[in-house]
């Protein structure tokens, strides 16, 4: 990629987590994005780490674009104060719109939805459907077990090493953005041939 990022999609928990370290990390990432003039794209919610992140970017004078399905608007979870809010018909439409709007993707700590969104973007990158950078903000080692799982998948022949490194990781948001801007997508096909085993 090797170019300036202007919009970043952040996936993160609709819960805040038990430790204040996660909330502090959301504030730090928000400050980093706002200071760099990077627009935040996120899931449009007012709760959990999502709400903390959006509120902080807005408080720092940054731009925030939310994308939320109508079903969650009906549950009164939509953030009312965003720069832009796109209400879409489904979770599938939400992910597609967020992918369209973003130059890169960061997963903060979160649960099933965060992982599902991250891995869809990683899979698309692995297949060459996009060349945008994908990363985890590895707050307090939150993603260590996931990174170890991917290393195991490489050692067992299910993921190429080049594709394992599609997922960037760091615990410092400034350094993570630098890694994302320097990212170059690998050109190898997903499929591992018999000759390579």
PDB file of C-alpha atoms in Angstrom:
ATOM      1  CA  UNK A   1       0.000   0.000   0.000  1.00  0.00           C
ATOM      2  CA  UNK A   2       2.665   2.499   1.082  1.00  0.00           C
ATOM      3  CA  UNK A   3       0.458   5.567   1.069  1.00  0.00           C
ATOM      4  CA  UNK A   4      -1.158   7.989   3.463  1.00  0.00           C
ATOM      5  CA  UNK A   5      -4.266   6.655   5.150  1.00  0.00           C
ATOM      6  CA  UNK A   6      -7.205   9.073   5.203  1.00  0.00           C
ATOM      7  CA  UNK A   7      -9.965   6.844   6.600  1.00  0.00           C
ATOM      8  CA  UNK A   8      -9.611   3.877   8.943  1.00  0.00           C
ATOM      9  CA  UNK A   9     -12.322   1.444   9.940  1.00  0.00           C
ATOM     10  CA  UNK A  10     -12.037   0.367  13.569  1.00  0.00           C
ATOM     11  CA  UNK A  11     -13.778  -2.761  14.798  1.00  0.00           C
ATOM     12  CA  UNK A  12     -14.178  -2.964  18.571  1.00  0.00           C
ATOM     13  CA  UNK A  13     -16.405  -4.112  21.374  1.00  0.00           C
ATOM     14  CA  UNK A  14     -19.955  -2.943  21.989  1.00  0.00           C
ATOM     15  CA  UNK A  15     -18.931  -3.662  25.587  1.00  0.00           C
ATOM     16  CA  UNK A  16     -16.130  -1.749  27.299  1.00  0.00           C
ATOM     17  CA  UNK A  17     -14.388  -4.743  28.886  1.00  0.00           C
ATOM     18  CA  UNK A  18     -13.642  -5.229  32.575  1.00  0.00           C
ATOM     19  CA  UNK A  19     -10.237  -3.551  32.638  1.00  0.00           C
ATOM     20  CA  UNK A  20      -9.850   0.223  32.250  1.00  0.00           C
ATOM     21  CA  UNK A  21      -6.836  -0.482  30.015  1.00  0.00           C
ATOM     22  CA  UNK A  22      -9.222  -1.083  27.105  1.00  0.00           C
ATOM     23  CA  UNK A  23     -11.008   2.223  27.553  1.00  0.00           C
ATOM     24  CA  UNK A  24      -7.678   4.008  27.855  1.00  0.00           C
ATOM     25  CA  UNK A  25      -6.550   2.367  24.605  1.00  0.00           C
ATOM     26  CA  UNK A  26      -9.704   3.551  22.829  1.00  0.00           C
ATOM     27  CA  UNK A  27      -8.956   7.113  23.933  1.00  0.00           C
ATOM     28  CA  UNK A  28      -5.330   6.795  22.804  1.00  0.00           C
ATOM     29  CA  UNK A  29      -6.316   5.427  19.398  1.00  0.00           C
ATOM     30  CA  UNK A  30      -8.938   8.159  19.002  1.00  0.00           C
ATOM     31  CA  UNK A  31      -6.367  10.838  19.781  1.00  0.00           C
ATOM     32  CA  UNK A  32      -3.930   9.280  17.303  1.00  0.00           C
ATOM     33  CA  UNK A  33      -6.514   9.261  14.513  1.00  0.00           C
ATOM     34  CA  UNK A  34      -7.698  12.804  15.225  1.00  0.00           C
ATOM     35  CA  UNK A  35      -4.145  14.167  15.437  1.00  0.00           C
ATOM     36  CA  UNK A  36      -3.292  12.536  12.098  1.00  0.00           C
ATOM     37  CA  UNK A  37      -6.416  13.939  10.423  1.00  0.00           C
ATOM     38  CA  UNK A  38      -7.719  10.425   9.766  1.00  0.00           C
ATOM     39  CA  UNK A  39     -11.487   9.942   9.576  1.00  0.00           C
ATOM     40  CA  UNK A  40     -12.844   7.159  11.779  1.00  0.00           C
ATOM     41  CA  UNK A  41     -15.249   4.687  10.201  1.00  0.00           C
ATOM     42  CA  UNK A  42     -16.938   2.420  12.729  1.00  0.00           C
ATOM     43  CA  UNK A  43     -20.137   0.567  13.544  1.00  0.00           C
ATOM     44  CA  UNK A  44     -22.203   3.606  14.501  1.00  0.00           C
ATOM     45  CA  UNK A  45     -23.024   2.581  18.077  1.00  0.00           C
ATOM     46  CA  UNK A  46     -23.052   4.766  21.184  1.00  0.00           C
ATOM     47  CA  UNK A  47     -22.117   1.953  23.602  1.00  0.00           C
ATOM     48  CA  UNK A  48     -18.972   0.165  24.761  1.00  0.00           C
ATOM     49  CA  UNK A  49     -15.553   0.827  23.275  1.00  0.00           C
ATOM     50  CA  UNK A  50     -17.340   1.901  20.102  1.00  0.00           C
ATOM     51  CA  UNK A  51     -18.985   4.831  21.856  1.00  0.00           C
ATOM     52  CA  UNK A  52     -15.833   5.796  23.764  1.00  0.00           C
ATOM     53  CA  UNK A  53     -13.796   5.812  20.544  1.00  0.00           C
ATOM     54  CA  UNK A  54     -16.306   7.870  18.572  1.00  0.00           C
ATOM     55  CA  UNK A  55     -16.915  10.368  21.380  1.00  0.00           C
ATOM     56  CA  UNK A  56     -13.199  10.981  21.812  1.00  0.00           C
ATOM     57  CA  UNK A  57     -12.495  11.498  18.101  1.00  0.00           C
ATOM     58  CA  UNK A  58     -15.379  13.991  17.952  1.00  0.00           C
ATOM     59  CA  UNK A  59     -14.159  15.744  21.105  1.00  0.00           C
ATOM     60  CA  UNK A  60     -10.753  16.181  19.452  1.00  0.00           C
ATOM     61  CA  UNK A  61     -12.359  17.806  16.420  1.00  0.00           C
ATOM     62  CA  UNK A  62     -12.094  14.737  14.197  1.00  0.00           C
ATOM     63  CA  UNK A  63     -14.562  13.246  11.730  1.00  0.00           C
ATOM     64  CA  UNK A  64     -16.527  10.077  12.483  1.00  0.00           C
ATOM     65  CA  UNK A  65     -18.617   8.069  10.035  1.00  0.00           C
ATOM     66  CA  UNK A  66     -20.905   5.450  11.533  1.00  0.00           C
ATOM     67  CA  UNK A  67     -22.520   2.548   9.695  1.00  0.00           C
ATOM     68  CA  UNK A  68     -25.303   0.732  11.543  1.00  0.00           C
ATOM     69  CA  UNK A  69     -28.081  -1.661  10.549  1.00  0.00           C
ATOM     70  CA  UNK A  70     -31.676  -0.572  11.065  1.00  0.00           C
ATOM     71  CA  UNK A  71     -32.228  -3.375  13.588  1.00  0.00           C
ATOM     72  CA  UNK A  72     -29.683  -1.788  15.945  1.00  0.00           C
ATOM     73  CA  UNK A  73     -31.113   1.694  15.395  1.00  0.00           C
ATOM     74  CA  UNK A  74     -34.444   0.212  16.523  1.00  0.00           C
ATOM     75  CA  UNK A  75     -32.736  -0.907  19.758  1.00  0.00           C
ATOM     76  CA  UNK A  76     -31.705   2.739  20.340  1.00  0.00           C
ATOM     77  CA  UNK A  77     -27.990   1.984  20.017  1.00  0.00           C
ATOM     78  CA  UNK A  78     -27.190   4.477  17.238  1.00  0.00           C
ATOM     79  CA  UNK A  79     -24.864   7.386  18.051  1.00  0.00           C
ATOM     80  CA  UNK A  80     -26.751  10.642  17.516  1.00  0.00           C
ATOM     81  CA  UNK A  81     -23.806  13.041  17.204  1.00  0.00           C
ATOM     82  CA  UNK A  82     -21.645  11.703  14.375  1.00  0.00           C
ATOM     83  CA  UNK A  83     -20.296  13.564  11.367  1.00  0.00           C
ATOM     84  CA  UNK A  84     -22.194  11.068   9.187  1.00  0.00           C
ATOM     85  CA  UNK A  85     -24.428   8.105  10.024  1.00  0.00           C
ATOM     86  CA  UNK A  86     -25.335   5.547   7.370  1.00  0.00           C
ATOM     87  CA  UNK A  87     -28.307   3.354   8.287  1.00  0.00           C
ATOM     88  CA  UNK A  88     -28.217   0.130   6.259  1.00  0.00           C
ATOM     89  CA  UNK A  89     -30.627  -2.815   5.980  1.00  0.00           C
ATOM     90  CA  UNK A  90     -28.400  -5.620   7.286  1.00  0.00           C
ATOM     91  CA  UNK A  91     -25.124  -6.634   8.929  1.00  0.00           C
ATOM     92  CA  UNK A  92     -23.858  -7.735   5.503  1.00  0.00           C
ATOM     93  CA  UNK A  93     -24.585  -4.301   4.071  1.00  0.00           C
ATOM     94  CA  UNK A  94     -22.896  -2.729   7.102  1.00  0.00           C
ATOM     95  CA  UNK A  95     -19.632  -4.610   6.524  1.00  0.00           C
ATOM     96  CA  UNK A  96     -19.646  -3.879   2.807  1.00  0.00           C
ATOM     97  CA  UNK A  97     -20.216  -0.146   3.378  1.00  0.00           C
ATOM     98  CA  UNK A  98     -17.497   0.064   6.026  1.00  0.00           C
ATOM     99  CA  UNK A  99     -15.080  -1.736   3.692  1.00  0.00           C
ATOM    100  CA  UNK A 100     -15.940   0.663   0.880  1.00  0.00           C
ATOM    101  CA  UNK A 101     -15.363   3.752   3.032  1.00  0.00           C
ATOM    102  CA  UNK A 102     -12.061   2.711   4.643  1.00  0.00           C
ATOM    103  CA  UNK A 103      -8.423   2.733   3.516  1.00  0.00           C
ATOM    104  CA  UNK A 104      -7.470   0.222   6.218  1.00  0.00           C
ATOM    105  CA  UNK A 105      -8.844  -1.774   9.136  1.00  0.00           C
ATOM    106  CA  UNK A 106      -7.945  -1.995  12.824  1.00  0.00           C
ATOM    107  CA  UNK A 107      -9.456  -4.369  15.371  1.00  0.00           C
ATOM    108  CA  UNK A 108      -9.338  -3.231  18.971  1.00  0.00           C
ATOM    109  CA  UNK A 109     -10.302  -5.697  21.713  1.00  0.00           C
ATOM    110  CA  UNK A 110     -13.796  -7.004  21.156  1.00  0.00           C
ATOM    111  CA  UNK A 111     -15.820 -10.174  20.890  1.00  0.00           C
ATOM    112  CA  UNK A 112     -17.349 -12.351  18.189  1.00  0.00           C
ATOM    113  CA  UNK A 113     -18.521  -9.502  15.986  1.00  0.00           C
ATOM    114  CA  UNK A 114     -15.120  -7.811  16.049  1.00  0.00           C
ATOM    115  CA  UNK A 115     -13.379 -11.042  15.044  1.00  0.00           C
ATOM    116  CA  UNK A 116     -15.929 -11.811  12.342  1.00  0.00           C
ATOM    117  CA  UNK A 117     -15.516  -8.380  10.762  1.00  0.00           C
ATOM    118  CA  UNK A 118     -11.718  -8.507  10.945  1.00  0.00           C
ATOM    119  CA  UNK A 119     -11.480 -11.963   9.440  1.00  0.00           C
ATOM    120  CA  UNK A 120     -13.760 -11.131   6.548  1.00  0.00           C
ATOM    121  CA  UNK A 121     -11.419  -8.285   5.601  1.00  0.00           C
ATOM    122  CA  UNK A 122      -8.372 -10.531   6.114  1.00  0.00           C
ATOM    123  CA  UNK A 123      -9.907 -13.217   3.914  1.00  0.00           C
ATOM    124  CA  UNK A 124     -10.644 -10.701   1.183  1.00  0.00           C
ATOM    125  CA  UNK A 125      -7.033  -9.517   1.381  1.00  0.00           C
ATOM    126  CA  UNK A 126      -5.769 -13.109   1.235  1.00  0.00           C
ATOM    127  CA  UNK A 127      -7.832 -13.693  -1.907  1.00  0.00           C
ATOM    128  CA  UNK A 128      -6.615 -10.436  -3.468  1.00  0.00           C
ATOM    129  CA  UNK A 129     -10.050  -8.787  -3.434  1.00  0.00           C
ATOM    130  CA  UNK A 130      -8.466  -5.711  -1.841  1.00  0.00           C
ATOM    131  CA  UNK A 131      -4.952  -4.574  -0.898  1.00  0.00           C
ATOM    132  CA  UNK A 132      -5.831  -2.555   2.197  1.00  0.00           C
ATOM    133  CA  UNK A 133      -3.953  -3.118   5.448  1.00  0.00           C
ATOM    134  CA  UNK A 134      -5.493  -5.090   8.323  1.00  0.00           C
ATOM    135  CA  UNK A 135      -4.249  -4.800  11.889  1.00  0.00           C
ATOM    136  CA  UNK A 136      -4.935  -5.489  15.536  1.00  0.00           C
ATOM    137  CA  UNK A 137      -4.235  -3.033  18.332  1.00  0.00           C
ATOM    138  CA  UNK A 138      -2.832  -5.621  20.723  1.00  0.00           C
ATOM    139  CA  UNK A 139      -3.834  -3.943  23.976  1.00  0.00           C
ATOM    140  CA  UNK A 140      -2.264  -5.633  27.002  1.00  0.00           C
ATOM    141  CA  UNK A 141      -1.588  -8.771  24.929  1.00  0.00           C
ATOM    142  CA  UNK A 142      -5.287  -9.243  24.128  1.00  0.00           C
ATOM    143  CA  UNK A 143      -4.601 -10.749  20.697  1.00  0.00           C
ATOM    144  CA  UNK A 144      -1.562 -12.909  21.572  1.00  0.00           C
ATOM    145  CA  UNK A 145      -3.557 -16.157  21.523  1.00  0.00           C
ATOM    146  CA  UNK A 146      -5.025 -15.249  18.125  1.00  0.00           C
ATOM    147  CA  UNK A 147      -1.598 -14.455  16.694  1.00  0.00           C
ATOM    148  CA  UNK A 148      -0.294 -17.756  18.066  1.00  0.00           C
ATOM    149  CA  UNK A 149      -3.219 -19.574  16.450  1.00  0.00           C
ATOM    150  CA  UNK A 150      -2.315 -18.081  13.070  1.00  0.00           C
ATOM    151  CA  UNK A 151       1.321 -19.139  13.506  1.00  0.00           C
ATOM    152  CA  UNK A 152       0.055 -22.666  14.189  1.00  0.00           C
ATOM    153  CA  UNK A 153      -2.064 -22.570  11.034  1.00  0.00           C
ATOM    154  CA  UNK A 154       1.072 -21.628   9.067  1.00  0.00           C
ATOM    155  CA  UNK A 155       3.061 -24.490  10.605  1.00  0.00           C
ATOM    156  CA  UNK A 156       0.281 -26.930   9.679  1.00  0.00           C
ATOM    157  CA  UNK A 157       0.051 -25.776   6.059  1.00  0.00           C
ATOM    158  CA  UNK A 158      -3.288 -23.962   6.148  1.00  0.00           C
ATOM    159  CA  UNK A 159      -2.006 -20.408   5.723  1.00  0.00           C
ATOM    160  CA  UNK A 160       1.006 -19.129   3.820  1.00  0.00           C
ATOM    161  CA  UNK A 161       3.509 -17.272   5.981  1.00  0.00           C
ATOM    162  CA  UNK A 162       3.122 -14.259   3.667  1.00  0.00           C
ATOM    163  CA  UNK A 163      -0.621 -14.272   4.331  1.00  0.00           C
ATOM    164  CA  UNK A 164      -0.175 -14.677   8.077  1.00  0.00           C
ATOM    165  CA  UNK A 165       1.646 -11.352   7.923  1.00  0.00           C
ATOM    166  CA  UNK A 166      -1.345  -9.691   6.304  1.00  0.00           C
ATOM    167  CA  UNK A 167      -2.421  -9.172   9.908  1.00  0.00           C
ATOM    168  CA  UNK A 168      -0.262  -6.440  11.393  1.00  0.00           C
ATOM    169  CA  UNK A 169      -0.011  -6.046  15.159  1.00  0.00           C
ATOM    170  CA  UNK A 170       1.309  -3.584  17.714  1.00  0.00           C
ATOM    171  CA  UNK A 171       0.301  -2.239  21.113  1.00  0.00           C
ATOM    172  CA  UNK A 172       1.054   1.392  20.216  1.00  0.00           C
ATOM    173  CA  UNK A 173      -1.416   3.092  17.841  1.00  0.00           C
ATOM    174  CA  UNK A 174       1.137   5.490  16.343  1.00  0.00           C
ATOM    175  CA  UNK A 175       3.478   2.620  15.450  1.00  0.00           C
ATOM    176  CA  UNK A 176       0.537   0.573  14.177  1.00  0.00           C
ATOM    177  CA  UNK A 177      -0.449   3.338  11.756  1.00  0.00           C
ATOM    178  CA  UNK A 178       3.143   3.507  10.513  1.00  0.00           C
ATOM    179  CA  UNK A 179       3.110  -0.246   9.880  1.00  0.00           C
ATOM    180  CA  UNK A 180      -0.193   0.049   8.023  1.00  0.00           C
ATOM    181  CA  UNK A 181       1.030   2.869   5.812  1.00  0.00           C
ATOM    182  CA  UNK A 182       4.173   0.878   4.931  1.00  0.00           C
ATOM    183  CA  UNK A 183       2.217  -2.317   4.207  1.00  0.00           C
ATOM    184  CA  UNK A 184       2.680  -4.005   0.829  1.00  0.00           C
ATOM    185  CA  UNK A 185       0.190  -6.722  -0.086  1.00  0.00           C
ATOM    186  CA  UNK A 186       1.780 -10.089  -0.984  1.00  0.00           C
ATOM    187  CA  UNK A 187       1.270 -11.385  -4.496  1.00  0.00           C
ATOM    188  CA  UNK A 188       1.230 -15.117  -3.733  1.00  0.00           C
ATOM    189  CA  UNK A 189      -1.997 -17.049  -4.362  1.00  0.00           C
ATOM    190  CA  UNK A 190      -3.884 -18.373  -1.350  1.00  0.00           C
ATOM    191  CA  UNK A 191      -3.527 -22.007  -2.394  1.00  0.00           C
ATOM    192  CA  UNK A 192      -0.510 -24.022  -1.258  1.00  0.00           C
ATOM    193  CA  UNK A 193       0.581 -26.560  -3.884  1.00  0.00           C
ATOM    194  CA  UNK A 194       1.751 -30.109  -3.230  1.00  0.00           C
ATOM    195  CA  UNK A 195       5.265 -29.126  -4.329  1.00  0.00           C
ATOM    196  CA  UNK A 196       5.438 -26.630  -1.453  1.00  0.00           C
ATOM    197  CA  UNK A 197       4.605 -29.143   1.276  1.00  0.00           C
TER     198      UNK A 197
END
